[in-house]
Amino acid sequence: MNSTTLLVSFAILLVNSMSSREFRYFTHEFDDFTREFRYFTREFNDFTREFRRFTREFNVFS
């Protein structure tokens, strides 16, 4: 059994064990997490872009 099959099986078991209220709460929390993660990756990408620009400028003057 590969890891993807194992992960999907675990997810199915998890969802089947939840009540509808628990599942709604879980999906709401997961949406919040993905929103925060997208924000973090956007900020991190901006930082790396600025850092590359800074190092490029610094290398020109050194």
PDB file of N, CA and C in Angstrom:
ATOM      1  N   MET A   1       0.861  -1.177   0.000  1.00  0.00           N
ATOM      2  CA  MET A   1       0.000   0.000   0.000  1.00  0.00           C
ATOM      3  C   MET A   1       0.904   1.235   0.000  1.00  0.00           C
ATOM      4  N   ASN A   2       0.718   2.119  -0.972  1.00  0.00           N
ATOM      5  CA  ASN A   2       1.565   3.313  -1.020  1.00  0.00           C
ATOM      6  C   ASN A   2       1.035   4.387  -0.074  1.00  0.00           C
ATOM      7  N   SER A   3       1.809   5.429   0.090  1.00  0.00           N
ATOM      8  CA  SER A   3       1.469   6.454   1.081  1.00  0.00           C
ATOM      9  C   SER A   3       0.208   7.229   0.699  1.00  0.00           C
ATOM     10  N   THR A   4      -0.037   7.424  -0.587  1.00  0.00           N
ATOM     11  CA  THR A   4      -1.240   8.155  -1.005  1.00  0.00           C
ATOM     12  C   THR A   4      -2.489   7.364  -0.656  1.00  0.00           C
ATOM     13  N   THR A   5      -2.474   6.082  -0.934  1.00  0.00           N
ATOM     14  CA  THR A   5      -3.615   5.228  -0.592  1.00  0.00           C
ATOM     15  C   THR A   5      -3.849   5.229   0.910  1.00  0.00           C
ATOM     16  N   LEU A   6      -2.784   5.163   1.669  1.00  0.00           N
ATOM     17  CA  LEU A   6      -2.898   5.167   3.123  1.00  0.00           C
ATOM     18  C   LEU A   6      -3.477   6.492   3.619  1.00  0.00           C
ATOM     19  N   LEU A   7      -3.037   7.589   3.046  1.00  0.00           N
ATOM     20  CA  LEU A   7      -3.541   8.900   3.440  1.00  0.00           C
ATOM     21  C   LEU A   7      -5.021   9.057   3.103  1.00  0.00           C
ATOM     22  N   VAL A   8      -5.419   8.615   1.914  1.00  0.00           N
ATOM     23  CA  VAL A   8      -6.828   8.695   1.521  1.00  0.00           C
ATOM     24  C   VAL A   8      -7.681   7.808   2.424  1.00  0.00           C
ATOM     25  N   SER A   9      -7.208   6.619   2.736  1.00  0.00           N
ATOM     26  CA  SER A   9      -7.953   5.726   3.630  1.00  0.00           C
ATOM     27  C   SER A   9      -8.136   6.354   5.003  1.00  0.00           C
ATOM     28  N   PHE A  10      -7.082   6.967   5.509  1.00  0.00           N
ATOM     29  CA  PHE A  10      -7.177   7.628   6.808  1.00  0.00           C
ATOM     30  C   PHE A  10      -8.169   8.784   6.750  1.00  0.00           C
ATOM     31  N   ALA A  11      -8.140   9.568   5.670  1.00  0.00           N
ATOM     32  CA  ALA A  11      -9.065  10.697   5.530  1.00  0.00           C
ATOM     33  C   ALA A  11     -10.512  10.212   5.489  1.00  0.00           C
ATOM     34  N   ILE A  12     -10.758   9.126   4.780  1.00  0.00           N
ATOM     35  CA  ILE A  12     -12.125   8.584   4.706  1.00  0.00           C
ATOM     36  C   ILE A  12     -12.586   8.117   6.080  1.00  0.00           C
ATOM     37  N   LEU A  13     -11.710   7.437   6.812  1.00  0.00           N
ATOM     38  CA  LEU A  13     -12.065   7.003   8.160  1.00  0.00           C
ATOM     39  C   LEU A  13     -12.336   8.194   9.079  1.00  0.00           C
ATOM     40  N   LEU A  14     -11.528   9.237   8.951  1.00  0.00           N
ATOM     41  CA  LEU A  14     -11.701  10.426   9.774  1.00  0.00           C
ATOM     42  C   LEU A  14     -13.029  11.103   9.490  1.00  0.00           C
ATOM     43  N   VAL A  15     -13.351  11.286   8.215  1.00  0.00           N
ATOM     44  CA  VAL A  15     -14.608  11.941   7.837  1.00  0.00           C
ATOM     45  C   VAL A  15     -15.801  11.100   8.267  1.00  0.00           C
ATOM     46  N   ASN A  16     -15.722   9.791   8.102  1.00  0.00           N
ATOM     47  CA  ASN A  16     -16.836   8.929   8.486  1.00  0.00           C
ATOM     48  C   ASN A  16     -17.078   8.927   9.986  1.00  0.00           C
ATOM     49  N   SER A  17     -16.025   9.188  10.776  1.00  0.00           N
ATOM     50  CA  SER A  17     -16.190   9.166  12.225  1.00  0.00           C
ATOM     51  C   SER A  17     -16.717  10.492  12.769  1.00  0.00           C
ATOM     52  N   MET A  18     -16.783  11.531  11.953  1.00  0.00           N
ATOM     53  CA  MET A  18     -17.235  12.848  12.413  1.00  0.00           C
ATOM     54  C   MET A  18     -18.740  13.011  12.238  1.00  0.00           C
ATOM     55  N   SER A  19     -19.312  13.779  13.144  1.00  0.00           N
ATOM     56  CA  SER A  19     -20.694  14.199  12.931  1.00  0.00           C
ATOM     57  C   SER A  19     -20.683  15.353  11.934  1.00  0.00           C
ATOM     58  N   SER A  20     -21.835  15.725  11.443  1.00  0.00           N
ATOM     59  CA  SER A  20     -21.884  16.811  10.461  1.00  0.00           C
ATOM     60  C   SER A  20     -21.414  18.130  11.076  1.00  0.00           C
ATOM     61  N   ARG A  21     -21.710  18.360  12.341  1.00  0.00           N
ATOM     62  CA  ARG A  21     -21.264  19.585  13.012  1.00  0.00           C
ATOM     63  C   ARG A  21     -19.743  19.588  13.146  1.00  0.00           C
ATOM     64  N   GLU A  22     -19.178  18.458  13.539  1.00  0.00           N
ATOM     65  CA  GLU A  22     -17.716  18.368  13.641  1.00  0.00           C
ATOM     66  C   GLU A  22     -17.069  18.553  12.278  1.00  0.00           C
ATOM     67  N   PHE A  23     -17.677  18.003  11.244  1.00  0.00           N
ATOM     68  CA  PHE A  23     -17.113  18.121   9.907  1.00  0.00           C
ATOM     69  C   PHE A  23     -17.148  19.571   9.426  1.00  0.00           C
ATOM     70  N   ARG A  24     -18.251  20.274   9.684  1.00  0.00           N
ATOM     71  CA  ARG A  24     -18.328  21.692   9.313  1.00  0.00           C
ATOM     72  C   ARG A  24     -17.277  22.503  10.054  1.00  0.00           C
ATOM     73  N   TYR A  25     -17.102  22.209  11.351  1.00  0.00           N
ATOM     74  CA  TYR A  25     -16.089  22.907  12.136  1.00  0.00           C
ATOM     75  C   TYR A  25     -14.697  22.614  11.568  1.00  0.00           C
ATOM     76  N   PHE A  26     -14.430  21.360  11.245  1.00  0.00           N
ATOM     77  CA  PHE A  26     -13.135  20.966  10.693  1.00  0.00           C
ATOM     78  C   PHE A  26     -12.871  21.671   9.360  1.00  0.00           C
ATOM     79  N   THR A  27     -13.858  21.697   8.473  1.00  0.00           N
ATOM     80  CA  THR A  27     -13.648  22.335   7.169  1.00  0.00           C
ATOM     81  C   THR A  27     -13.464  23.845   7.340  1.00  0.00           C
ATOM     82  N   HIS A  28     -14.181  24.448   8.291  1.00  0.00           N
ATOM     83  CA  HIS A  28     -14.005  25.873   8.554  1.00  0.00           C
ATOM     84  C   HIS A  28     -12.583  26.154   9.047  1.00  0.00           C
ATOM     85  N   GLU A  29     -12.104  25.338   9.986  1.00  0.00           N
ATOM     86  CA  GLU A  29     -10.746  25.505  10.495  1.00  0.00           C
ATOM     87  C   GLU A  29      -9.714  25.261   9.397  1.00  0.00           C
ATOM     88  N   PHE A  30      -9.966  24.279   8.554  1.00  0.00           N
ATOM     89  CA  PHE A  30      -9.042  23.990   7.467  1.00  0.00           C
ATOM     90  C   PHE A  30      -9.004  25.139   6.467  1.00  0.00           C
ATOM     91  N   ASP A  31     -10.140  25.742   6.178  1.00  0.00           N
ATOM     92  CA  ASP A  31     -10.185  26.919   5.303  1.00  0.00           C
ATOM     93  C   ASP A  31      -9.380  28.070   5.902  1.00  0.00           C
ATOM     94  N   ASP A  32      -9.525  28.286   7.208  1.00  0.00           N
ATOM     95  CA  ASP A  32      -8.737  29.329   7.875  1.00  0.00           C
ATOM     96  C   ASP A  32      -7.250  29.042   7.756  1.00  0.00           C
ATOM     97  N   PHE A  33      -6.881  27.783   7.961  1.00  0.00           N
ATOM     98  CA  PHE A  33      -5.479  27.403   7.865  1.00  0.00           C
ATOM     99  C   PHE A  33      -4.937  27.639   6.459  1.00  0.00           C
ATOM    100  N   THR A  34      -5.674  27.223   5.439  1.00  0.00           N
ATOM    101  CA  THR A  34      -5.189  27.403   4.065  1.00  0.00           C
ATOM    102  C   THR A  34      -5.102  28.889   3.711  1.00  0.00           C
ATOM    103  N   ARG A  35      -6.044  29.690   4.211  1.00  0.00           N
ATOM    104  CA  ARG A  35      -5.995  31.135   3.966  1.00  0.00           C
ATOM    105  C   ARG A  35      -4.745  31.734   4.597  1.00  0.00           C
ATOM    106  N   GLU A  36      -4.458  31.359   5.843  1.00  0.00           N
ATOM    107  CA  GLU A  36      -3.259  31.860   6.509  1.00  0.00           C
ATOM    108  C   GLU A  36      -1.993  31.362   5.818  1.00  0.00           C
ATOM    109  N   PHE A  37      -2.010  30.134   5.346  1.00  0.00           N
ATOM    110  CA  PHE A  37      -0.836  29.595   4.665  1.00  0.00           C
ATOM    111  C   PHE A  37      -0.598  30.312   3.347  1.00  0.00           C
ATOM    112  N   ARG A  38      -1.654  30.612   2.617  1.00  0.00           N
ATOM    113  CA  ARG A  38      -1.500  31.386   1.376  1.00  0.00           C
ATOM    114  C   ARG A  38      -0.941  32.770   1.667  1.00  0.00           C
ATOM    115  N   TYR A  39      -1.405  33.403   2.729  1.00  0.00           N
ATOM    116  CA  TYR A  39      -0.882  34.707   3.120  1.00  0.00           C
ATOM    117  C   TYR A  39       0.602  34.601   3.459  1.00  0.00           C
ATOM    118  N   PHE A  40       0.960  33.582   4.227  1.00  0.00           N
ATOM    119  CA  PHE A  40       2.362  33.384   4.604  1.00  0.00           C
ATOM    120  C   PHE A  40       3.235  33.173   3.370  1.00  0.00           C
ATOM    121  N   THR A  41       2.803  32.327   2.442  1.00  0.00           N
ATOM    122  CA  THR A  41       3.623  32.075   1.258  1.00  0.00           C
ATOM    123  C   THR A  41       3.741  33.328   0.405  1.00  0.00           C
ATOM    124  N   ARG A  42       2.682  34.126   0.319  1.00  0.00           N
ATOM    125  CA  ARG A  42       2.748  35.381  -0.428  1.00  0.00           C
ATOM    126  C   ARG A  42       3.768  36.320   0.207  1.00  0.00           C
ATOM    127  N   GLU A  43       3.714  36.452   1.533  1.00  0.00           N
ATOM    128  CA  GLU A  43       4.669  37.308   2.235  1.00  0.00           C
ATOM    129  C   GLU A  43       6.095  36.781   2.091  1.00  0.00           C
ATOM    130  N   PHE A  44       6.253  35.471   2.178  1.00  0.00           N
ATOM    131  CA  PHE A  44       7.581  34.877   2.044  1.00  0.00           C
ATOM    132  C   PHE A  44       8.127  35.092   0.636  1.00  0.00           C
ATOM    133  N   ASN A  45       7.289  34.951  -0.367  1.00  0.00           N
ATOM    134  CA  ASN A  45       7.722  35.201  -1.744  1.00  0.00           C
ATOM    135  C   ASN A  45       8.121  36.662  -1.935  1.00  0.00           C
ATOM    136  N   ASP A  46       7.369  37.574  -1.348  1.00  0.00           N
ATOM    137  CA  ASP A  46       7.741  38.984  -1.419  1.00  0.00           C
ATOM    138  C   ASP A  46       9.093  39.226  -0.759  1.00  0.00           C
ATOM    139  N   PHE A  47       9.294  38.612   0.390  1.00  0.00           N
ATOM    140  CA  PHE A  47      10.567  38.761   1.091  1.00  0.00           C
ATOM    141  C   PHE A  47      11.721  38.222   0.251  1.00  0.00           C
ATOM    142  N   THR A  48      11.575  37.035  -0.313  1.00  0.00           N
ATOM    143  CA  THR A  48      12.669  36.464  -1.108  1.00  0.00           C
ATOM    144  C   THR A  48      12.929  37.302  -2.351  1.00  0.00           C
ATOM    145  N   ARG A  49      11.888  37.853  -2.953  1.00  0.00           N
ATOM    146  CA  ARG A  49      12.069  38.726  -4.114  1.00  0.00           C
ATOM    147  C   ARG A  49      12.883  39.961  -3.730  1.00  0.00           C
ATOM    148  N   GLU A  50      12.520  40.588  -2.610  1.00  0.00           N
ATOM    149  CA  GLU A  50      13.258  41.758  -2.148  1.00  0.00           C
ATOM    150  C   GLU A  50      14.687  41.393  -1.754  1.00  0.00           C
ATOM    151  N   PHE A  51      14.864  40.245  -1.149  1.00  0.00           N
ATOM    152  CA  PHE A  51      16.209  39.821  -0.748  1.00  0.00           C
ATOM    153  C   PHE A  51      17.077  39.581  -1.975  1.00  0.00           C
ATOM    154  N   ARG A  52      16.529  38.944  -3.001  1.00  0.00           N
ATOM    155  CA  ARG A  52      17.294  38.739  -4.242  1.00  0.00           C
ATOM    156  C   ARG A  52      17.650  40.075  -4.873  1.00  0.00           C
ATOM    157  N   ARG A  53      16.711  41.015  -4.865  1.00  0.00           N
ATOM    158  CA  ARG A  53      16.983  42.344  -5.412  1.00  0.00           C
ATOM    159  C   ARG A  53      18.106  43.030  -4.634  1.00  0.00           C
ATOM    160  N   PHE A  54      18.033  42.943  -3.310  1.00  0.00           N
ATOM    161  CA  PHE A  54      19.060  43.536  -2.462  1.00  0.00           C
ATOM    162  C   PHE A  54      20.424  42.912  -2.741  1.00  0.00           C
ATOM    163  N   THR A  55      20.507  41.595  -2.795  1.00  0.00           N
ATOM    164  CA  THR A  55      21.790  40.938  -3.030  1.00  0.00           C
ATOM    165  C   THR A  55      22.316  41.251  -4.434  1.00  0.00           C
ATOM    166  N   ARG A  56      21.448  41.368  -5.392  1.00  0.00           N
ATOM    167  CA  ARG A  56      21.860  41.736  -6.744  1.00  0.00           C
ATOM    168  C   ARG A  56      22.470  43.146  -6.749  1.00  0.00           C
ATOM    169  N   GLU A  57      21.814  44.072  -6.074  1.00  0.00           N
ATOM    170  CA  GLU A  57      22.340  45.446  -5.979  1.00  0.00           C
ATOM    171  C   GLU A  57      23.636  45.483  -5.199  1.00  0.00           C
ATOM    172  N   PHE A  58      23.689  44.705  -4.134  1.00  0.00           N
ATOM    173  CA  PHE A  58      24.902  44.675  -3.319  1.00  0.00           C
ATOM    174  C   PHE A  58      26.077  44.108  -4.114  1.00  0.00           C
ATOM    175  N   ASN A  59      25.844  43.110  -4.918  1.00  0.00           N
ATOM    176  CA  ASN A  59      26.913  42.521  -5.716  1.00  0.00           C
ATOM    177  C   ASN A  59      27.416  43.471  -6.779  1.00  0.00           C
ATOM    178  N   VAL A  60      26.580  44.361  -7.244  1.00  0.00           N
ATOM    179  CA  VAL A  60      27.000  45.338  -8.255  1.00  0.00           C
ATOM    180  C   VAL A  60      28.033  46.293  -7.641  1.00  0.00           C
ATOM    181  N   PHE A  61      27.808  46.688  -6.375  1.00  0.00           N
ATOM    182  CA  PHE A  61      28.686  47.672  -5.751  1.00  0.00           C
ATOM    183  C   PHE A  61      29.917  47.058  -5.107  1.00  0.00           C
ATOM    184  N   SER A  62      29.968  45.783  -4.941  1.00  0.00           N
ATOM    185  CA  SER A  62      31.128  45.195  -4.262  1.00  0.00           C
ATOM    186  C   SER A  62      32.251  44.849  -5.213  1.00  0.00           C
TER     187      SER A  62
END
